[in-house]
Coordinates of C-alpha atoms in Angstrom, one line a residue:
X1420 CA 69.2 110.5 129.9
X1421 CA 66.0 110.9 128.0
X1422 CA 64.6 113.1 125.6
X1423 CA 60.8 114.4 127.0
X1424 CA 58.8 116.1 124.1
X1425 CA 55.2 117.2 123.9
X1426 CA 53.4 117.1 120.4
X1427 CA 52.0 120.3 119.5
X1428 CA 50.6 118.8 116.3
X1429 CA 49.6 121.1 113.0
X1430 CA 49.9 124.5 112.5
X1431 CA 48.4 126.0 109.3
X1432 CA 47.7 129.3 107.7
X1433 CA 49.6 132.0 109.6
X1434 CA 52.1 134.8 108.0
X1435 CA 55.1 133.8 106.5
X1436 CA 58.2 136.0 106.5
X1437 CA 59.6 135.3 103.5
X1438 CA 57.0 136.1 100.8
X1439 CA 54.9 138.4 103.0
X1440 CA 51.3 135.9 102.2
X1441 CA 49.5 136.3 105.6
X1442 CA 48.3 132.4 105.0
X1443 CA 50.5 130.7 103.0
X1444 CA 52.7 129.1 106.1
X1445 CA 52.5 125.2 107.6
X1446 CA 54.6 123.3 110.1
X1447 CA 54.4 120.6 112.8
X1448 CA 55.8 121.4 116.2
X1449 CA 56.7 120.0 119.7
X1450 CA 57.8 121.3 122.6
X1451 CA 61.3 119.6 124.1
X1452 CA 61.1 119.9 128.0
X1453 CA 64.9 118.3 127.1
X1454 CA 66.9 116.4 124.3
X1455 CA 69.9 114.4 123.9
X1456 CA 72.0 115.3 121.4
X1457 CA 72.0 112.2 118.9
X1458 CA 68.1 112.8 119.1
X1459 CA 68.1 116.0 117.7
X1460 CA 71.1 115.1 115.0
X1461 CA 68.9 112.6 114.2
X1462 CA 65.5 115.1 113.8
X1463 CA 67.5 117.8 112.0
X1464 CA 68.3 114.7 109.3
X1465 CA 64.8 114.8 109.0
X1466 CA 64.3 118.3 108.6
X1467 CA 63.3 119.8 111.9
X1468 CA 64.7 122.9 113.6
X1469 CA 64.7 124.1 117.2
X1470 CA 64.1 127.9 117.7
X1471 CA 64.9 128.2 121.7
X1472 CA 62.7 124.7 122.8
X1473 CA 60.5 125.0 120.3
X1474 CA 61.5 122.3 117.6
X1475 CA 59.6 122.8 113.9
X1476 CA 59.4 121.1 111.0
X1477 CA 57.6 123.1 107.6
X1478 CA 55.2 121.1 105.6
X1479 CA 57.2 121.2 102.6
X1480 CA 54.1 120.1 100.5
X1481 CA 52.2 122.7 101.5
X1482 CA 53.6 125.6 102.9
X1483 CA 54.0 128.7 100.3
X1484 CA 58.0 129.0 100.5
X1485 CA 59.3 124.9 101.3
X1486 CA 62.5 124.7 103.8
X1487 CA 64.9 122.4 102.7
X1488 CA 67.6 121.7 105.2
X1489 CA 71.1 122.5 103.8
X1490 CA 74.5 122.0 105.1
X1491 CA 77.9 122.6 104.3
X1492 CA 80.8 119.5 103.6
X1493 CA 83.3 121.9 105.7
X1494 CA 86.2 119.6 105.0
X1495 CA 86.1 120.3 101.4
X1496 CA 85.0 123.9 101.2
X1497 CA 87.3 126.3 99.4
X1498 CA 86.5 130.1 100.0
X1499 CA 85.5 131.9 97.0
X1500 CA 86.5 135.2 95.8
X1501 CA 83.7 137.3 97.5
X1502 CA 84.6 135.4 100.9
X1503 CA 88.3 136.3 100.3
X1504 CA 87.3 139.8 100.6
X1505 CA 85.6 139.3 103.6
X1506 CA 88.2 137.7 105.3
X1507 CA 91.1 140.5 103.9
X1508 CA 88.4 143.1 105.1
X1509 CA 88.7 141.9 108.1
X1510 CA 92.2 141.6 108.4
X1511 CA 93.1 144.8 107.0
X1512 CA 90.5 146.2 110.0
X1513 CA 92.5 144.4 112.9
X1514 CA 95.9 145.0 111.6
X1515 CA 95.1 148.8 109.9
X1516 CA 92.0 150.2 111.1
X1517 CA 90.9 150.5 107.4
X1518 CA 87.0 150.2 107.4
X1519 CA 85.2 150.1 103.9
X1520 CA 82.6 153.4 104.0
X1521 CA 79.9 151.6 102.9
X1522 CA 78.1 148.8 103.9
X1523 CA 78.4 145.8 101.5
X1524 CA 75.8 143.3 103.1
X1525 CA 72.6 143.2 102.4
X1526 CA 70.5 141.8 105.5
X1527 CA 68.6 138.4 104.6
X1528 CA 65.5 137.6 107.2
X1529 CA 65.8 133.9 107.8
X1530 CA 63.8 131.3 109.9
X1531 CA 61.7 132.4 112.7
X1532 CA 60.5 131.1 115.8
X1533 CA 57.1 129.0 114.8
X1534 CA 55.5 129.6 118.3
X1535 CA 55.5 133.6 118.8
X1536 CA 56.4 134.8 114.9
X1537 CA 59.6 136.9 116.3
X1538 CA 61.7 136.9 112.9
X1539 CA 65.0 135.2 112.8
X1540 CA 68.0 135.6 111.2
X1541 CA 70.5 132.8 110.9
X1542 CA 73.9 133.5 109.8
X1543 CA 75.5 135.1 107.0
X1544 CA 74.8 137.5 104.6
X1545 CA 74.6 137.7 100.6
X1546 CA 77.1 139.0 98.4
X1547 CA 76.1 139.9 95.2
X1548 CA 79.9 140.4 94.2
X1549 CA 81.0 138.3 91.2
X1550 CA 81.2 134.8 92.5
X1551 CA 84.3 132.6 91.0
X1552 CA 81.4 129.9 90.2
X1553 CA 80.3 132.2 87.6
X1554 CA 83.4 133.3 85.3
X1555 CA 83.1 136.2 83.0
X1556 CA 83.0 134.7 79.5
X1557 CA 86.2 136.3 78.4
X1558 CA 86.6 133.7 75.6
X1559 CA 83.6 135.7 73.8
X1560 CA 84.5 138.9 74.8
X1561 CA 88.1 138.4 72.8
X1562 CA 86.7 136.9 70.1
X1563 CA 84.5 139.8 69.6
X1564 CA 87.2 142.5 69.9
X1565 CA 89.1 140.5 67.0
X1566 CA 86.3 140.8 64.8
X1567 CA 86.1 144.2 65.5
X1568 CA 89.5 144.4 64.3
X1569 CA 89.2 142.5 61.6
X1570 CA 86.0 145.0 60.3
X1571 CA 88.2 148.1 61.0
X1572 CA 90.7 149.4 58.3
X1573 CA 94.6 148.2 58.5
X1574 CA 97.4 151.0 58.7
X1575 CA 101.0 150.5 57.8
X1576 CA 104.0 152.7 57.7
X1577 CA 106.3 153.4 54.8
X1578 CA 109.8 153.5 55.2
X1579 CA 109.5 157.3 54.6
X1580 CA 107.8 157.1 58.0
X1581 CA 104.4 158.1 56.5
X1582 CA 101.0 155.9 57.4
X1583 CA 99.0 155.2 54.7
X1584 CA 95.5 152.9 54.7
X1585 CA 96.2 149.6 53.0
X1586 CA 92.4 149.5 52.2
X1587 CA 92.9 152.3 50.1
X1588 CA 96.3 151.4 48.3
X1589 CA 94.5 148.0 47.5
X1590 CA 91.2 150.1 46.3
X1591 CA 93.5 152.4 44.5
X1592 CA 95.5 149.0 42.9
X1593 CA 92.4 147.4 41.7
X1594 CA 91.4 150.2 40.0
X1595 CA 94.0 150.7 37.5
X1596 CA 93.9 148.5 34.2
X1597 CA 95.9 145.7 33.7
X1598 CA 98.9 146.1 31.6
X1599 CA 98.8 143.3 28.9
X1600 CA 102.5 142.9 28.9
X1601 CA 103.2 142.6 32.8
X1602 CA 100.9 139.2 32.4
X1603 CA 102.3 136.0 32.5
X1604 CA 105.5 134.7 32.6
X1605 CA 108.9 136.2 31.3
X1606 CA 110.9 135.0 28.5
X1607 CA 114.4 132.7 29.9
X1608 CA 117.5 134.9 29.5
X1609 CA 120.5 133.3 27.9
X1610 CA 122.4 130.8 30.2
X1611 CA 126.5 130.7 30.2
X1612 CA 126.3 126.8 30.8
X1613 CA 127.7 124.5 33.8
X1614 CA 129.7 126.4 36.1
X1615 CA 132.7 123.2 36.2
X1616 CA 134.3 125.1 39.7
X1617 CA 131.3 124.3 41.4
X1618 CA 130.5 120.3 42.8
X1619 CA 127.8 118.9 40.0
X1620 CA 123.5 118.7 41.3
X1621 CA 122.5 116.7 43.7
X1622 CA 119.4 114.7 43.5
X1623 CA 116.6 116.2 45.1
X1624 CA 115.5 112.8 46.6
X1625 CA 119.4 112.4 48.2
X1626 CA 118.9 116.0 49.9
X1627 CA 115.7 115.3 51.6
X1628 CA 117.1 111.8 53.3
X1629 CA 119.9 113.8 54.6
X1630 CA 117.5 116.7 55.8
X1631 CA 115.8 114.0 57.7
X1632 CA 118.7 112.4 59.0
X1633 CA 120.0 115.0 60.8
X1634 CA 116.6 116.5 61.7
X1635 CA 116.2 112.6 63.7
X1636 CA 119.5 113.3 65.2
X1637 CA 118.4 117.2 66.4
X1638 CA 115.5 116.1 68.1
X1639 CA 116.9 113.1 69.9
X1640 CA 119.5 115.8 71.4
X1641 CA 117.2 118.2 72.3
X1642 CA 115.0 116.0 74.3
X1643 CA 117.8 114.5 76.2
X1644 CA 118.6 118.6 76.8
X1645 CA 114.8 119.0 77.4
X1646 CA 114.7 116.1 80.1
X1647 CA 117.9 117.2 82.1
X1648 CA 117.0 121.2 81.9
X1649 CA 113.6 119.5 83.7
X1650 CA 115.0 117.6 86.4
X1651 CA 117.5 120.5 87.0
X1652 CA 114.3 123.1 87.1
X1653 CA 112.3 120.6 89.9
X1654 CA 115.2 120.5 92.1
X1655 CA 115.8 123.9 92.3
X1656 CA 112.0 125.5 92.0
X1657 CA 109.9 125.4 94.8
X1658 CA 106.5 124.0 94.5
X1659 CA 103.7 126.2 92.9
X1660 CA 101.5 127.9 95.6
X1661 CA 98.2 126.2 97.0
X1662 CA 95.0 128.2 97.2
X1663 CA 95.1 129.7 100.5
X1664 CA 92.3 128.2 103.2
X1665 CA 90.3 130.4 105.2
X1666 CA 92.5 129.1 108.4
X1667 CA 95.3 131.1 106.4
X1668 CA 93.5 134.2 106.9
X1669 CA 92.0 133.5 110.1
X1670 CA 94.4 132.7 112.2
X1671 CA 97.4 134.2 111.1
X1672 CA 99.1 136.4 113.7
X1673 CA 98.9 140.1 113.9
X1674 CA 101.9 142.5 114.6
X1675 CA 102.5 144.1 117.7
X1676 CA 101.1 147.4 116.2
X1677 CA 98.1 145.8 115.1
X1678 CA 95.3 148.6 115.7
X1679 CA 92.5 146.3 117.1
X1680 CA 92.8 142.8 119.2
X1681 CA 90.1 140.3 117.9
X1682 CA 89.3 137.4 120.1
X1683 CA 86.7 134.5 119.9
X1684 CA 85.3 133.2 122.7
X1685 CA 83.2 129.9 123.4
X1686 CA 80.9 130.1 125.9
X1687 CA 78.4 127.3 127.2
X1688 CA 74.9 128.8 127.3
X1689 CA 74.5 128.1 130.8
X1690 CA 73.8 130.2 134.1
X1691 CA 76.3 128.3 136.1
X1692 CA 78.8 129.2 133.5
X1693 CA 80.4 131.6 134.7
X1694 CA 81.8 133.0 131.8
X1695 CA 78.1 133.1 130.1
X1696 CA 77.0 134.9 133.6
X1697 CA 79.7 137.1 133.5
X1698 CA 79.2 138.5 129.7
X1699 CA 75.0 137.7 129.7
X1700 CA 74.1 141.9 130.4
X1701 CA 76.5 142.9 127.7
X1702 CA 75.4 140.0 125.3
X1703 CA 71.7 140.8 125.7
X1704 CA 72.0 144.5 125.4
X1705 CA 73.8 143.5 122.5
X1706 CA 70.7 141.7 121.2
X1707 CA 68.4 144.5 122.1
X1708 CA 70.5 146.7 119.5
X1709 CA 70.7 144.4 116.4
X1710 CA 67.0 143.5 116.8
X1711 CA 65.9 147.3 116.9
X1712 CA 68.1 148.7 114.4
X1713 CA 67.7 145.8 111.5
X1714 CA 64.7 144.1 112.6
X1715 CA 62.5 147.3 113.7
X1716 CA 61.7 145.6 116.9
X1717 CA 60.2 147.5 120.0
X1718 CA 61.9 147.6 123.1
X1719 CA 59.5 144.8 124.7
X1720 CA 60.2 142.7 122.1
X1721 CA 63.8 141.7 122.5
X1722 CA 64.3 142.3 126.1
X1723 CA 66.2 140.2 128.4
X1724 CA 63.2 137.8 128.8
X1725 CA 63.0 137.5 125.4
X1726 CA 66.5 137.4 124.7
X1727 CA 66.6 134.4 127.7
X1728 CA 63.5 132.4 125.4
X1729 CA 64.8 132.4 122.3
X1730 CA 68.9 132.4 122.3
X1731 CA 69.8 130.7 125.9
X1732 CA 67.1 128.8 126.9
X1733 CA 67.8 125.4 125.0
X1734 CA 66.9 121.9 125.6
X1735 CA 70.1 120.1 124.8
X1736 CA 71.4 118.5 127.3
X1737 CA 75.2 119.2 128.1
X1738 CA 77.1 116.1 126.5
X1739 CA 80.8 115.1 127.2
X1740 CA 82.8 111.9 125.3
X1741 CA 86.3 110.4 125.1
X1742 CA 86.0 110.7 121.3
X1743 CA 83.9 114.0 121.6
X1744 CA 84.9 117.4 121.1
X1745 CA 86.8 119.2 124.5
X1746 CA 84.7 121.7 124.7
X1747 CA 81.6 118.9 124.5
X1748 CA 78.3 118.7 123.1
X1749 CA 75.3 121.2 123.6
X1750 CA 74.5 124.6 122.9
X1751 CA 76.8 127.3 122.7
X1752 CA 77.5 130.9 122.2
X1753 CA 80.5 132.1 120.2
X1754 CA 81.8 135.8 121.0
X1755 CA 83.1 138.2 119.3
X1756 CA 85.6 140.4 121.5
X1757 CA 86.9 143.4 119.8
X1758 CA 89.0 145.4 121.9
X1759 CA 87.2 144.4 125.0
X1760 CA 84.4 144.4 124.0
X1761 CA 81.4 142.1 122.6
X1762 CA 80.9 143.0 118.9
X1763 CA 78.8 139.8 117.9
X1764 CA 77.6 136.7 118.7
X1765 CA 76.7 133.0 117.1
X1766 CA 74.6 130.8 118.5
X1767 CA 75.5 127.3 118.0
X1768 CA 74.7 123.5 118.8
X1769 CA 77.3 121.2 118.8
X1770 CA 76.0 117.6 117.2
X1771 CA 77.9 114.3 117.2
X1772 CA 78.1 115.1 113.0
X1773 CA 77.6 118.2 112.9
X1774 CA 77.9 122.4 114.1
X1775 CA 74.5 123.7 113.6
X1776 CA 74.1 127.6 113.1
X1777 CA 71.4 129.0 114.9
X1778 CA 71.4 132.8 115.2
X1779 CA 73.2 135.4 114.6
X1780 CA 73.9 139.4 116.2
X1781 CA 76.0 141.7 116.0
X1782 CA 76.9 145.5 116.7
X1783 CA 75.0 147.4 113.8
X1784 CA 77.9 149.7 114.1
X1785 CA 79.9 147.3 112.9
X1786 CA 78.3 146.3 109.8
X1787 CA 80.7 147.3 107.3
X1788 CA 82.9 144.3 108.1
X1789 CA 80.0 141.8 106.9
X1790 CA 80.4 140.0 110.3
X1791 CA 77.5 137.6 109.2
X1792 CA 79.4 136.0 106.2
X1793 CA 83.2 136.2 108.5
X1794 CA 81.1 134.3 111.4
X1795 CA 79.8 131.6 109.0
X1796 CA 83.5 131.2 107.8
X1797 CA 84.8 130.9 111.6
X1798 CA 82.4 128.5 112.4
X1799 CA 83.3 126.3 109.1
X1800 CA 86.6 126.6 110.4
X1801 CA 86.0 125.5 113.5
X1802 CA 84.3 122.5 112.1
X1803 CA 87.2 121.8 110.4
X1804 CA 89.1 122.0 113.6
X1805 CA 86.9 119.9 116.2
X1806 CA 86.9 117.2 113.4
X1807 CA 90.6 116.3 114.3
X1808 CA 89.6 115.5 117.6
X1809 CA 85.6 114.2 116.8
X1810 CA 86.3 112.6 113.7
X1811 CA 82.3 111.8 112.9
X1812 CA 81.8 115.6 113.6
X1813 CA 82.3 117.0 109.8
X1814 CA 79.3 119.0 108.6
X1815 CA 78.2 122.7 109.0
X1816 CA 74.5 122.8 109.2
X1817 CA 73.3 126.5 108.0
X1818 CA 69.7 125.8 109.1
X1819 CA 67.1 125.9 105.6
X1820 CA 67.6 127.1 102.2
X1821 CA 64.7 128.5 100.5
X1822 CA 64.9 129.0 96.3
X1823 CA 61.6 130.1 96.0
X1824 CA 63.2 133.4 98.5
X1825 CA 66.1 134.5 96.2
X1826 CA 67.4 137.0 99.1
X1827 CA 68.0 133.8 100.8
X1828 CA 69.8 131.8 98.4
X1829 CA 72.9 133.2 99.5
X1830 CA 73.6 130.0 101.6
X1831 CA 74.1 127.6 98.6
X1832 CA 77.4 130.0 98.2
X1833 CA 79.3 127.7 100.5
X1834 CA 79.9 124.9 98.4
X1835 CA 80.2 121.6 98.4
X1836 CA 76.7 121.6 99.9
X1837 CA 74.0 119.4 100.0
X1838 CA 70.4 119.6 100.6
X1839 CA 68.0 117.1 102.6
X1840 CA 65.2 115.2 100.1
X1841 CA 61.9 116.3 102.0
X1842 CA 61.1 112.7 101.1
X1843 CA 63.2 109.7 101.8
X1844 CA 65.5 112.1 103.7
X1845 CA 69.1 111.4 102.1
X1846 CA 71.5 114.4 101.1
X1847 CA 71.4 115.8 97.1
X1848 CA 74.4 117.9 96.2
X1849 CA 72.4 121.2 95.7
X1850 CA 73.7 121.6 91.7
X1851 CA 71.6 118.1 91.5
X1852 CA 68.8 120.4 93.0
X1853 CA 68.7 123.6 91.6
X1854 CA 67.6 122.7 87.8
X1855 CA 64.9 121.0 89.6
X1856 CA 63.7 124.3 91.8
X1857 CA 63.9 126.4 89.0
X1858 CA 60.5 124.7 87.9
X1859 CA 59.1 124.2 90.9
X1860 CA 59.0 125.2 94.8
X1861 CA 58.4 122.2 96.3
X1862 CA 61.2 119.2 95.1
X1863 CA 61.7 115.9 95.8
X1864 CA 65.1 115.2 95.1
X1865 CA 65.9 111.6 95.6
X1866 CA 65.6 110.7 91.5
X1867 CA 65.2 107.0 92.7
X1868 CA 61.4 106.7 92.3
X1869 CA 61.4 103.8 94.4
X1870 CA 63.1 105.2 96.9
X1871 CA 61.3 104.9 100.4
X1872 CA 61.8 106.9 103.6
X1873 CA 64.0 103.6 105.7
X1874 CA 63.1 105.6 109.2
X1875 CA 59.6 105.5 108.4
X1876 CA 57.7 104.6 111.5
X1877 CA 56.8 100.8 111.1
X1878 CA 55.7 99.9 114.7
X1879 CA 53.3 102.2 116.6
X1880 CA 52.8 99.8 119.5
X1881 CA 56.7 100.5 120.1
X1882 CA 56.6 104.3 120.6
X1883 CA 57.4 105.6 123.8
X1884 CA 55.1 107.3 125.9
X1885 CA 55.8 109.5 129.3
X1886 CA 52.7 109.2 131.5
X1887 CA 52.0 109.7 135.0
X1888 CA 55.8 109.4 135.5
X1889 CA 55.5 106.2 133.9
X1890 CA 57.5 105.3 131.1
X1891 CA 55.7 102.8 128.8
X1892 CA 55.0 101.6 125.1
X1893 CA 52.1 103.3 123.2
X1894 CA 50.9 99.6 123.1
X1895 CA 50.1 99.6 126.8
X1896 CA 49.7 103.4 126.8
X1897 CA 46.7 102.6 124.4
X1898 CA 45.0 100.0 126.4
X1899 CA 45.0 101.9 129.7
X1900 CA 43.4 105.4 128.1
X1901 CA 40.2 105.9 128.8
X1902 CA 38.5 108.8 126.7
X1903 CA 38.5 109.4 123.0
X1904 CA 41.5 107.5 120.9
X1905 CA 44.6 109.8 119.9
X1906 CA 46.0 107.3 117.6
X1907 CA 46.2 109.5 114.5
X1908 CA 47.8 112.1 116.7
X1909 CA 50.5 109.7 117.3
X1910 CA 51.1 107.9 114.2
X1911 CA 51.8 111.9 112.9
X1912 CA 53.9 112.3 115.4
X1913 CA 56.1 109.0 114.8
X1914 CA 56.0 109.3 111.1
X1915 CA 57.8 113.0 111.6
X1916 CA 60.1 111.8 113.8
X1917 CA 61.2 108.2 112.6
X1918 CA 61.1 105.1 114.2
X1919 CA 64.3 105.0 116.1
X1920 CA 63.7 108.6 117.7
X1921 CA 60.4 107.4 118.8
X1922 CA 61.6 104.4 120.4
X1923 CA 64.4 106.8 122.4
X1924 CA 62.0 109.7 122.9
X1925 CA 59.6 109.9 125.9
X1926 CA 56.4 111.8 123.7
X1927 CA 54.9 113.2 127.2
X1928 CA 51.2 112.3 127.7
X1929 CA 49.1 114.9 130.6

């Protein structure tokens, strides 16, 4: 099985979505007539994205708003407050009815496809609800209040029960004269002598020994008491509570009475699924509605043809291994059944390391539940759960972050998350990052200045070319051609790709 791509090349000064310039946008492209999964794990380590078989990478030094891949380390992630509510929202829906009046999500645009400019979201949405990575400073606030109360004037109550400022009894006080007599100290009144029924002074000295003497012996009782009221309280309390997970909201069961029945389905994106035959009118009408009501598309625009391009047509190939997922490698689409019904969708690829988010739609109808952020939560979950069985599968790839866009910063919310060096092509956790894009768009965040990119193409004569049926090196490739060279075309092409994809990849040659 072998991947078969065809270099597009550069693609320069066309609109960008993001910040609205009409010629601020670059990227590479190729399109995959098919891929192997491990080949496009290993291109989306180096920054590319597929949008149906159109795989992209942004030229991150020269496009106006840079791309950085970002994904998600799912077997750490701890829900924050904002995605608490989401997930209660959500429950209190299935189990209650109760739907929140107003719509809480905004609606971030997100990558689009580089060949036709159709704009793309990808998965969840922002919540500009206080986030428990940024505390209130209540430390301040208190401090504050007591100087406040320290400023204001102090009342107190006599015994006759009647209030009276101290600030002006004090006032009052200091404003009377001294009285020459009252000063000083008064004269010793005439003593009787020893009192011989009671036992004679003790030394001062003698008292404080015994003081400390039985003040030893106190505390050497009270922290054997201390130490056996402690094992006694650890036997017989239970163990403090553990942060609930998002599987603890997730998938806990409903009652009988529960007013709606949620189920998720995974569906191969394939015609001779049946499953994804059975549900594919429903699904793209579906489609049709998100993409007219929050994208203001026209009808033509997100028909089923369209629909078929850009969200099931996909050039992974359909993968199975002992060590692999059950449900198998590939592309996917993951339903949301309400009652019956399909209420949203995510599209996914499933990687040998990682899930990768491609789109999402859903019922505009149902917006209130802020079914972008609860997908993006499902799918980390089910990260999390395909990892038991796939133990190299552990990431959650949430396609690019863009700073410069602050609409669509809402992805480095799902922390711990890391962010590709556009570089040398390691992972930065993104609080290593951020200082850095705060000065400027375009980073490189490997702070090792002699860092190199290691799958930097270092043998062209070794890249694989498809031609004339023919599988062959570029050397020989080379040597054969007749016509003009395309040897810069290629080198670009390797250098984007890496060395050991362009070994495995047939670059197709007409």
């Amino acid at each position: 099985m072998y991947s078969i791509v065809e270099y597009k090349g550069k693609r320069t000064g066309y609109r960008c979505g993001y910040c609205n310039s009409h010629q601020g946008k670059g990227s590479n492209g190729m399109w995959a007539h098919s891929m192997t999964v491990q080949d496009y794990q290993d291109l989306i380590d180096r920054g590319w994205r597929r949008s149906g078989k159109y795989v992209y990478k942004p030229i991150m030094n020269q496009t106006c708003c840079p791309q950085y891949t970002i994904r998600c380390r799912s077997l750490h992630f701890q829900p924050s407050k904002s995605h608490k509510k989401v997930l209660k929202k959500m429950l209190r829906y299935l189990t209650k009815g109760e739907t929140s009046k107003l719509n809480s999500e905004g609606e971030p645009m997100d990558s689009h496809t580089e060949d036709t400019g159709c704009n793309f979201l990808l998965k969840s949405e922002p919540d500009t609800s206080q986030s428990e990575l940024e505390p209130l400073n209540i430390y301040t606030e208190k401090v504050e209040s007591e100087k406040e109360e320290i400023k204001g004037e102090i009342i107190v109550t006599t015994d006759s029960g009647h209030t009276e400022s101290c600030n002006e009894k004090v006032n009052a006080s200091l404003s009377k004269p001294l009285n020459p007599a009252k000063v000083g100290h008064a004269p010793p009144k005439p003593g009787k002598g020893a009192d011989l029924s009671k036992p004679p002074c003790r030394k001062a000295k003698d008292i404080r020994k015994e003081q400390k003497l039985q003040k030893h012996l106190q505390n050497q009782m009270g922290n054997h008491a201390l130490q056996e009221k402690a094992q006694i309280t650890q036997k017989s309390e239970p163990k403090t509570n553990q942060p609930k997970s998002i599987e603890d909201f997730i998938f806990v069961t409903l009652p009988p009475e529960a007013a709606h029945q949620l189920e998720v389905r995974l569906v191969r994106v394939s015609f001779e699924d049946p499953q994804f035959r059975s549900s594919f009118t429903q699904s793209a009408t579906l489609f049709a509605k998100y993409q007219m009501a929050i994208h203001k598309d026209t009808p033509s625009e997100c028909n089923e043809n369209q629909f078929t391009r850009f969200l099931c047509d996909s050039p992974l190939e359909a993968e199975n291994s002992p060590n692999g997922p059950d449900c198998g490698y590939g592309s996917f689409h993951q339903q949301y059944w309400v009652d019956g019904k399909i209420v949203a969708v995510g599209v996914i690829d499933i990687l040998p390391k990682c899930v990768s988010s491609v789109y999402l739609y859903y019922d505009p109808d149902y917006s209130s539940l802020s079914l972008g952020v609860y997908s993006a939560l499902r799918e980390i979950a089910f990260t999390r759960q395909i990892h038991e069985k796939a133990s190299d599968l552990s990431y959650y790839y949430m396609g690019f972050y863009i700073h410069s866009c602050p609409k669509m910063r809402y992805k480095g919310q799902y922390r711990p998350s890391d962010l590709l060096c556009p570089e040398t092509y390691v992972w930065v956790p993104i609080e290593q990052c951020l200082p850095s894009l705060e000065h400027s768009k375009y980073c490189r965040f490997n702070l090792d200045a002699k860092a190199v990119d290691e799958g930097n193409v270092k043998e062209l004569g070794r890249v694989r070319i498809l031609h004339k049926r023919t599988v062959m090196p570029y050397s020989v490739y080379k040597r054969r051609r007749k016509g003009p060279s395309d040897e810069e075309s290629v080198q670009q092409y390797a250098t984007l790709v890496g060395q050991e994809c362009s070994e495995r990849m047939l670059l197709f040659k007409s």
